[in-house]
Amino acid sequence: MYIIFLYYKEPVLCSMKKINTFLILSLLVFSEKVKAQITQLEFAPGISKIDFSSFSIRPINDNKTFSISTLAFFQKYYEKENIIFDEIGVQTTAFWNFSKSISIGPSLYYNSVAGFSERISLLFSARTERFSFTAIPSIAHLEVKNFINGELFLQIQFTQPLKKQWSLLLNTQILTHWDKFSTHARSFQQARIGLSYKTTQFGLAADFDQYGNAPITKTSIGLFARKIFLNKQ
């Protein structure tokens, strides 16, 4: 989970461009109380931009109640007029997994555009064999503006086994972020449809992004490929 800051003429925009990397794993990892160390790499080229991200999480005590996650990403738009949305980000989060479906923890995030920010988030998750749901309400402090902001993220994922180790993957993610809990800063809707084979996922991706209180809308259609490395402990 992470927060990204973007500028458009002035530093008033707030986004979470690569949250899918973290949240897909939140269902697989936190809902099972972090039984393993996981590293995930994702590559997503689209018609207007290209993304690369990496995510890792590992437990830091024997009973797996505490864990550390690290997220890094790179985003590059093709057109010169969209260069204001190019960015690099790194975030580290410490989680206390105090129940099977609820975790809480603080994060420190650095973004190449806007510098440092801090946040604290609750993670609620529910999972069955084929269906998973995550909700993450957060409070974020923005160093550049000294605002206290509110955010809500939702993720729904469905997998349908096909044959052998193949599955159909459907995933949607929705984010809304509000400056001072009252002024719209950033929203997005992301859709993924594809196939999963063992620990490799790939398919079609669609992103619909809204920036600012009078929303600037960006749309990107493309592909995604994701690889998960799981190390039992």
mmCIF file of C-alpha atoms in Angstrom:
data_model
loop_
_atom_site.group_PDB
_atom_site.id
_atom_site.type_symbol
_atom_site.label_atom_id
_atom_site.label_comp_id
_atom_site.label_asym_id
_atom_site.label_seq_id
_atom_site.Cartn_x
_atom_site.Cartn_y
_atom_site.Cartn_z
ATOM 1 C CA MET A 1 0.000 0.000 0.000
ATOM 2 C CA TYR A 2 1.463 3.333 -0.820
ATOM 3 C CA ILE A 3 0.776 6.916 -1.581
ATOM 4 C CA ILE A 4 2.175 8.853 -4.531
ATOM 5 C CA PHE A 5 2.269 12.600 -4.950
ATOM 6 C CA LEU A 6 2.083 14.324 -8.324
ATOM 7 C CA TYR A 7 2.279 17.951 -9.366
ATOM 8 C CA TYR A 8 0.059 19.604 -11.961
ATOM 9 C CA LYS A 9 1.083 23.295 -12.126
ATOM 10 C CA GLU A 10 1.168 23.261 -8.315
ATOM 11 C CA PRO A 11 1.547 20.485 -5.693
ATOM 12 C CA VAL A 12 -2.118 19.695 -5.226
ATOM 13 C CA LEU A 13 -2.481 16.196 -6.619
ATOM 14 C CA CYS A 14 -2.301 12.951 -4.724
ATOM 15 C CA SER A 15 -2.337 9.435 -6.233
ATOM 16 C CA MET A 16 -1.691 5.754 -5.676
ATOM 17 C CA LYS A 17 -0.618 4.582 -9.077
ATOM 18 C CA LYS A 18 0.814 1.154 -8.331
ATOM 19 C CA ILE A 19 -1.307 0.025 -5.439
ATOM 20 C CA ASN A 20 -2.317 -3.165 -7.220
ATOM 21 C CA THR A 21 1.144 -4.588 -6.486
ATOM 22 C CA PHE A 22 0.625 -4.405 -2.751
ATOM 23 C CA LEU A 23 -3.077 -5.129 -2.521
ATOM 24 C CA ILE A 24 -3.083 -8.279 -4.617
ATOM 25 C CA LEU A 25 -0.630 -9.700 -2.114
ATOM 26 C CA SER A 26 -2.503 -8.337 0.886
ATOM 27 C CA LEU A 27 -5.234 -10.880 0.205
ATOM 28 C CA LEU A 28 -2.785 -13.723 -0.270
ATOM 29 C CA VAL A 29 -0.452 -12.764 2.561
ATOM 30 C CA PHE A 30 -2.148 -10.883 5.389
ATOM 31 C CA SER A 31 -5.318 -12.928 5.398
ATOM 32 C CA GLU A 32 -3.121 -15.962 6.074
ATOM 33 C CA LYS A 33 -0.980 -14.122 8.668
ATOM 34 C CA VAL A 34 2.196 -13.998 6.622
ATOM 35 C CA LYS A 35 3.281 -17.621 6.538
ATOM 36 C CA ALA A 36 6.058 -17.016 4.044
ATOM 37 C CA GLN A 37 8.417 -14.471 2.609
ATOM 38 C CA ILE A 38 7.150 -13.176 -0.738
ATOM 39 C CA THR A 39 8.701 -11.141 -3.553
ATOM 40 C CA GLN A 40 6.650 -9.976 -6.529
ATOM 41 C CA LEU A 41 7.671 -8.277 -9.777
ATOM 42 C CA GLU A 42 5.219 -6.680 -12.214
ATOM 43 C CA PHE A 43 5.628 -5.165 -15.688
ATOM 44 C CA ALA A 44 2.713 -3.277 -17.292
ATOM 45 C CA PRO A 45 3.166 -1.577 -20.683
ATOM 46 C CA GLY A 46 0.184 0.443 -21.935
ATOM 47 C CA ILE A 47 -0.794 2.735 -24.788
ATOM 48 C CA SER A 48 0.167 5.886 -22.834
ATOM 49 C CA LYS A 49 2.680 4.754 -20.186
ATOM 50 C CA ILE A 50 4.901 1.967 -18.941
ATOM 51 C CA ASP A 51 5.127 0.732 -15.342
ATOM 52 C CA PHE A 52 7.525 -1.492 -13.437
ATOM 53 C CA SER A 53 7.164 -2.391 -9.756
ATOM 54 C CA SER A 54 8.564 -4.715 -7.122
ATOM 55 C CA PHE A 55 7.109 -5.733 -3.773
ATOM 56 C CA SER A 56 8.440 -7.864 -0.928
ATOM 57 C CA ILE A 57 7.172 -8.801 2.508
ATOM 58 C CA ARG A 58 8.713 -10.858 5.277
ATOM 59 C CA PRO A 59 7.750 -11.723 8.866
ATOM 60 C CA ILE A 60 10.085 -10.384 11.538
ATOM 61 C CA ASN A 61 9.161 -12.625 14.462
ATOM 62 C CA ASP A 62 8.615 -16.348 14.907
ATOM 63 C CA ASN A 63 4.832 -16.292 15.326
ATOM 64 C CA LYS A 64 4.375 -14.069 12.234
ATOM 65 C CA THR A 65 2.431 -11.331 14.024
ATOM 66 C CA PHE A 66 4.788 -8.597 12.772
ATOM 67 C CA SER A 67 5.998 -8.089 9.221
ATOM 68 C CA ILE A 68 7.872 -5.602 7.046
ATOM 69 C CA SER A 69 6.896 -4.778 3.457
ATOM 70 C CA THR A 70 8.895 -2.817 0.872
ATOM 71 C CA LEU A 71 7.504 -1.405 -2.364
ATOM 72 C CA ALA A 72 9.423 0.271 -5.212
ATOM 73 C CA PHE A 73 8.060 1.421 -8.570
ATOM 74 C CA PHE A 74 8.840 3.350 -11.737
ATOM 75 C CA GLN A 75 6.271 5.012 -14.005
ATOM 76 C CA LYS A 76 6.991 6.685 -17.352
ATOM 77 C CA TYR A 77 4.559 8.341 -19.775
ATOM 78 C CA TYR A 78 5.378 8.400 -23.480
ATOM 79 C CA GLU A 79 4.078 11.871 -24.383
ATOM 80 C CA LYS A 80 5.967 15.036 -23.343
ATOM 81 C CA GLU A 81 2.811 16.743 -22.089
ATOM 82 C CA ASN A 82 2.396 13.955 -19.511
ATOM 83 C CA ILE A 83 5.926 14.207 -18.103
ATOM 84 C CA ILE A 84 4.474 15.748 -14.920
ATOM 85 C CA PHE A 85 3.090 12.282 -14.091
ATOM 86 C CA ASP A 86 6.461 10.465 -14.372
ATOM 87 C CA GLU A 87 7.743 9.258 -11.010
ATOM 88 C CA ILE A 88 9.769 6.887 -8.879
ATOM 89 C CA GLY A 89 8.655 5.807 -5.414
ATOM 90 C CA VAL A 90 9.841 3.708 -2.473
ATOM 91 C CA GLN A 91 7.791 2.792 0.596
ATOM 92 C CA THR A 92 8.397 0.728 3.726
ATOM 93 C CA THR A 93 5.541 -0.417 5.980
ATOM 94 C CA ALA A 94 5.558 -2.183 9.360
ATOM 95 C CA PHE A 95 2.439 -4.284 10.034
ATOM 96 C CA TRP A 96 0.960 -5.773 13.184
ATOM 97 C CA ASN A 97 -1.233 -8.701 12.097
ATOM 98 C CA PHE A 98 -3.378 -8.858 15.194
ATOM 99 C CA SER A 99 -6.076 -11.104 13.744
ATOM 100 C CA LYS A 100 -6.608 -13.371 10.763
ATOM 101 C CA SER A 101 -8.387 -10.652 8.774
ATOM 102 C CA ILE A 102 -7.187 -7.330 10.267
ATOM 103 C CA SER A 103 -3.754 -5.658 10.212
ATOM 104 C CA ILE A 104 -2.583 -2.172 11.104
ATOM 105 C CA GLY A 105 0.651 -0.296 10.582
ATOM 106 C CA PRO A 106 2.540 2.929 9.760
ATOM 107 C CA SER A 107 4.387 3.677 6.498
ATOM 108 C CA LEU A 108 7.203 5.975 5.406
ATOM 109 C CA TYR A 109 7.061 6.863 1.722
ATOM 110 C CA TYR A 110 9.435 8.765 -0.578
ATOM 111 C CA ASN A 111 8.396 10.010 -4.010
ATOM 112 C CA SER A 112 10.705 11.626 -6.589
ATOM 113 C CA VAL A 113 8.206 14.443 -7.184
ATOM 114 C CA ALA A 114 6.960 15.374 -3.735
ATOM 115 C CA GLY A 115 9.407 13.983 -1.163
ATOM 116 C CA PHE A 116 8.329 12.292 2.073
ATOM 117 C CA SER A 117 4.958 11.395 3.557
ATOM 118 C CA GLU A 118 3.684 9.318 6.459
ATOM 119 C CA ARG A 119 0.490 7.337 6.921
ATOM 120 C CA ILE A 120 -1.271 4.764 9.047
ATOM 121 C CA SER A 121 -3.715 2.228 7.623
ATOM 122 C CA LEU A 122 -6.124 -0.495 8.651
ATOM 123 C CA LEU A 123 -6.374 -3.538 6.408
ATOM 124 C CA PHE A 124 -9.564 -5.608 6.405
ATOM 125 C CA SER A 125 -9.599 -8.745 4.263
ATOM 126 C CA ALA A 126 -11.847 -11.711 3.584
ATOM 127 C CA ARG A 127 -10.968 -14.631 1.356
ATOM 128 C CA THR A 128 -12.480 -17.874 0.085
ATOM 129 C CA GLU A 129 -11.010 -20.367 -2.341
ATOM 130 C CA ARG A 130 -12.026 -18.295 -5.388
ATOM 131 C CA PHE A 131 -13.088 -14.870 -4.093
ATOM 132 C CA SER A 132 -11.276 -12.203 -2.086
ATOM 133 C CA PHE A 133 -12.116 -8.747 -0.805
ATOM 134 C CA THR A 134 -9.957 -6.047 0.774
ATOM 135 C CA ALA A 135 -10.813 -2.640 2.224
ATOM 136 C CA ILE A 136 -8.105 -0.230 3.429
ATOM 137 C CA PRO A 137 -9.104 3.058 5.071
ATOM 138 C CA SER A 138 -6.065 5.300 5.701
ATOM 139 C CA ILE A 139 -4.997 8.587 7.245
ATOM 140 C CA ALA A 140 -2.060 10.262 5.482
ATOM 141 C CA HIS A 141 0.140 13.227 6.434
ATOM 142 C CA LEU A 142 1.571 15.146 3.455
ATOM 143 C CA GLU A 143 4.875 16.843 4.227
ATOM 144 C CA VAL A 144 4.701 19.205 1.222
ATOM 145 C CA LYS A 145 1.337 20.712 2.231
ATOM 146 C CA ASN A 146 1.106 19.623 5.887
ATOM 147 C CA PHE A 147 -2.394 18.257 5.242
ATOM 148 C CA ILE A 148 -4.076 15.355 7.036
ATOM 149 C CA ASN A 149 -5.924 13.455 4.325
ATOM 150 C CA GLY A 150 -8.376 10.566 4.155
ATOM 151 C CA GLU A 151 -8.363 7.655 1.753
ATOM 152 C CA LEU A 152 -10.286 4.472 0.989
ATOM 153 C CA PHE A 153 -9.128 1.599 -1.191
ATOM 154 C CA LEU A 154 -11.219 -1.419 -2.253
ATOM 155 C CA GLN A 155 -10.140 -4.531 -4.111
ATOM 156 C CA ILE A 156 -12.217 -7.458 -5.385
ATOM 157 C CA GLN A 157 -10.591 -10.491 -6.985
ATOM 158 C CA PHE A 158 -12.038 -13.672 -8.470
ATOM 159 C CA THR A 159 -10.199 -16.729 -9.761
ATOM 160 C CA GLN A 160 -11.744 -19.620 -11.666
ATOM 161 C CA PRO A 161 -9.703 -22.831 -11.965
ATOM 162 C CA LEU A 162 -9.505 -24.086 -15.550
ATOM 163 C CA LYS A 163 -7.333 -27.201 -15.848
ATOM 164 C CA LYS A 164 -4.178 -28.432 -14.194
ATOM 165 C CA GLN A 165 -2.471 -25.338 -12.750
ATOM 166 C CA TRP A 166 -4.217 -22.756 -14.959
ATOM 167 C CA SER A 167 -6.814 -20.282 -13.665
ATOM 168 C CA LEU A 168 -8.844 -17.346 -14.972
ATOM 169 C CA LEU A 169 -8.086 -14.128 -13.069
ATOM 170 C CA LEU A 170 -10.478 -11.153 -12.654
ATOM 171 C CA ASN A 171 -9.430 -8.197 -10.516
ATOM 172 C CA THR A 172 -10.764 -4.701 -9.893
ATOM 173 C CA GLN A 173 -9.387 -1.933 -7.668
ATOM 174 C CA ILE A 174 -10.949 1.376 -6.663
ATOM 175 C CA LEU A 175 -9.290 4.257 -4.816
ATOM 176 C CA THR A 176 -10.474 7.658 -3.628
ATOM 177 C CA HIS A 177 -8.253 10.179 -1.793
ATOM 178 C CA TRP A 178 -9.468 13.457 -0.240
ATOM 179 C CA ASP A 179 -7.426 16.452 0.972
ATOM 180 C CA LYS A 180 -8.458 17.303 4.546
ATOM 181 C CA PHE A 181 -11.243 14.699 4.102
ATOM 182 C CA SER A 182 -13.260 17.255 2.083
ATOM 183 C CA THR A 183 -11.589 18.081 -1.292
ATOM 184 C CA HIS A 184 -11.148 15.445 -3.974
ATOM 185 C CA ALA A 185 -7.460 14.925 -4.829
ATOM 186 C CA ARG A 186 -7.185 11.554 -6.550
ATOM 187 C CA SER A 187 -9.288 8.588 -7.627
ATOM 188 C CA PHE A 188 -8.789 5.611 -9.888
ATOM 189 C CA GLN A 189 -10.514 2.488 -11.153
ATOM 190 C CA GLN A 190 -8.336 -0.393 -12.368
ATOM 191 C CA ALA A 191 -9.419 -3.606 -14.083
ATOM 192 C CA ARG A 192 -7.332 -6.707 -14.791
ATOM 193 C CA ILE A 193 -8.409 -9.814 -16.693
ATOM 194 C CA GLY A 194 -6.061 -12.632 -17.584
ATOM 195 C CA LEU A 195 -4.662 -16.038 -16.790
ATOM 196 C CA SER A 196 -2.657 -17.429 -13.914
ATOM 197 C CA TYR A 197 -0.253 -20.352 -14.246
ATOM 198 C CA LYS A 198 1.449 -21.452 -11.038
ATOM 199 C CA THR A 199 3.052 -18.205 -9.799
ATOM 200 C CA THR A 200 2.862 -16.305 -13.100
ATOM 201 C CA GLN A 201 -0.041 -14.013 -14.080
ATOM 202 C CA PHE A 202 -0.621 -12.109 -17.333
ATOM 203 C CA GLY A 203 -3.392 -10.499 -19.367
ATOM 204 C CA LEU A 204 -5.158 -7.236 -20.208
ATOM 205 C CA ALA A 205 -5.063 -4.103 -18.044
ATOM 206 C CA ALA A 206 -7.205 -0.935 -18.030
ATOM 207 C CA ASP A 207 -6.600 2.122 -15.812
ATOM 208 C CA PHE A 208 -8.976 5.075 -15.397
ATOM 209 C CA ASP A 209 -7.437 7.902 -13.351
ATOM 210 C CA GLN A 210 -8.854 11.180 -12.027
ATOM 211 C CA TYR A 211 -6.618 13.976 -10.637
ATOM 212 C CA GLY A 212 -7.516 17.110 -8.681
ATOM 213 C CA ASN A 213 -10.701 18.760 -7.370
ATOM 214 C CA ALA A 214 -11.821 19.478 -10.968
ATOM 215 C CA PRO A 215 -10.749 16.041 -12.174
ATOM 216 C CA ILE A 216 -8.221 15.636 -14.966
ATOM 217 C CA THR A 217 -8.873 12.197 -16.461
ATOM 218 C CA LYS A 218 -6.228 9.846 -17.882
ATOM 219 C CA THR A 219 -6.942 6.457 -19.472
ATOM 220 C CA SER A 220 -4.468 3.710 -20.328
ATOM 221 C CA ILE A 221 -5.177 0.307 -21.883
ATOM 222 C CA GLY A 222 -2.425 -2.284 -22.069
ATOM 223 C CA LEU A 223 -1.004 -5.563 -20.797
ATOM 224 C CA PHE A 224 0.374 -6.824 -17.518
ATOM 225 C CA ALA A 225 2.709 -9.631 -16.475
ATOM 226 C CA ARG A 226 3.333 -10.539 -12.843
ATOM 227 C CA LYS A 227 5.704 -13.061 -11.228
ATOM 228 C CA ILE A 228 5.498 -14.138 -7.580
ATOM 229 C CA PHE A 229 8.437 -15.726 -5.726
ATOM 230 C CA LEU A 230 7.412 -17.550 -2.554
ATOM 231 C CA ASN A 231 9.980 -18.648 0.023
ATOM 232 C CA LYS A 232 8.655 -20.878 2.791
ATOM 233 C CA GLN A 233 9.997 -20.224 6.285
#
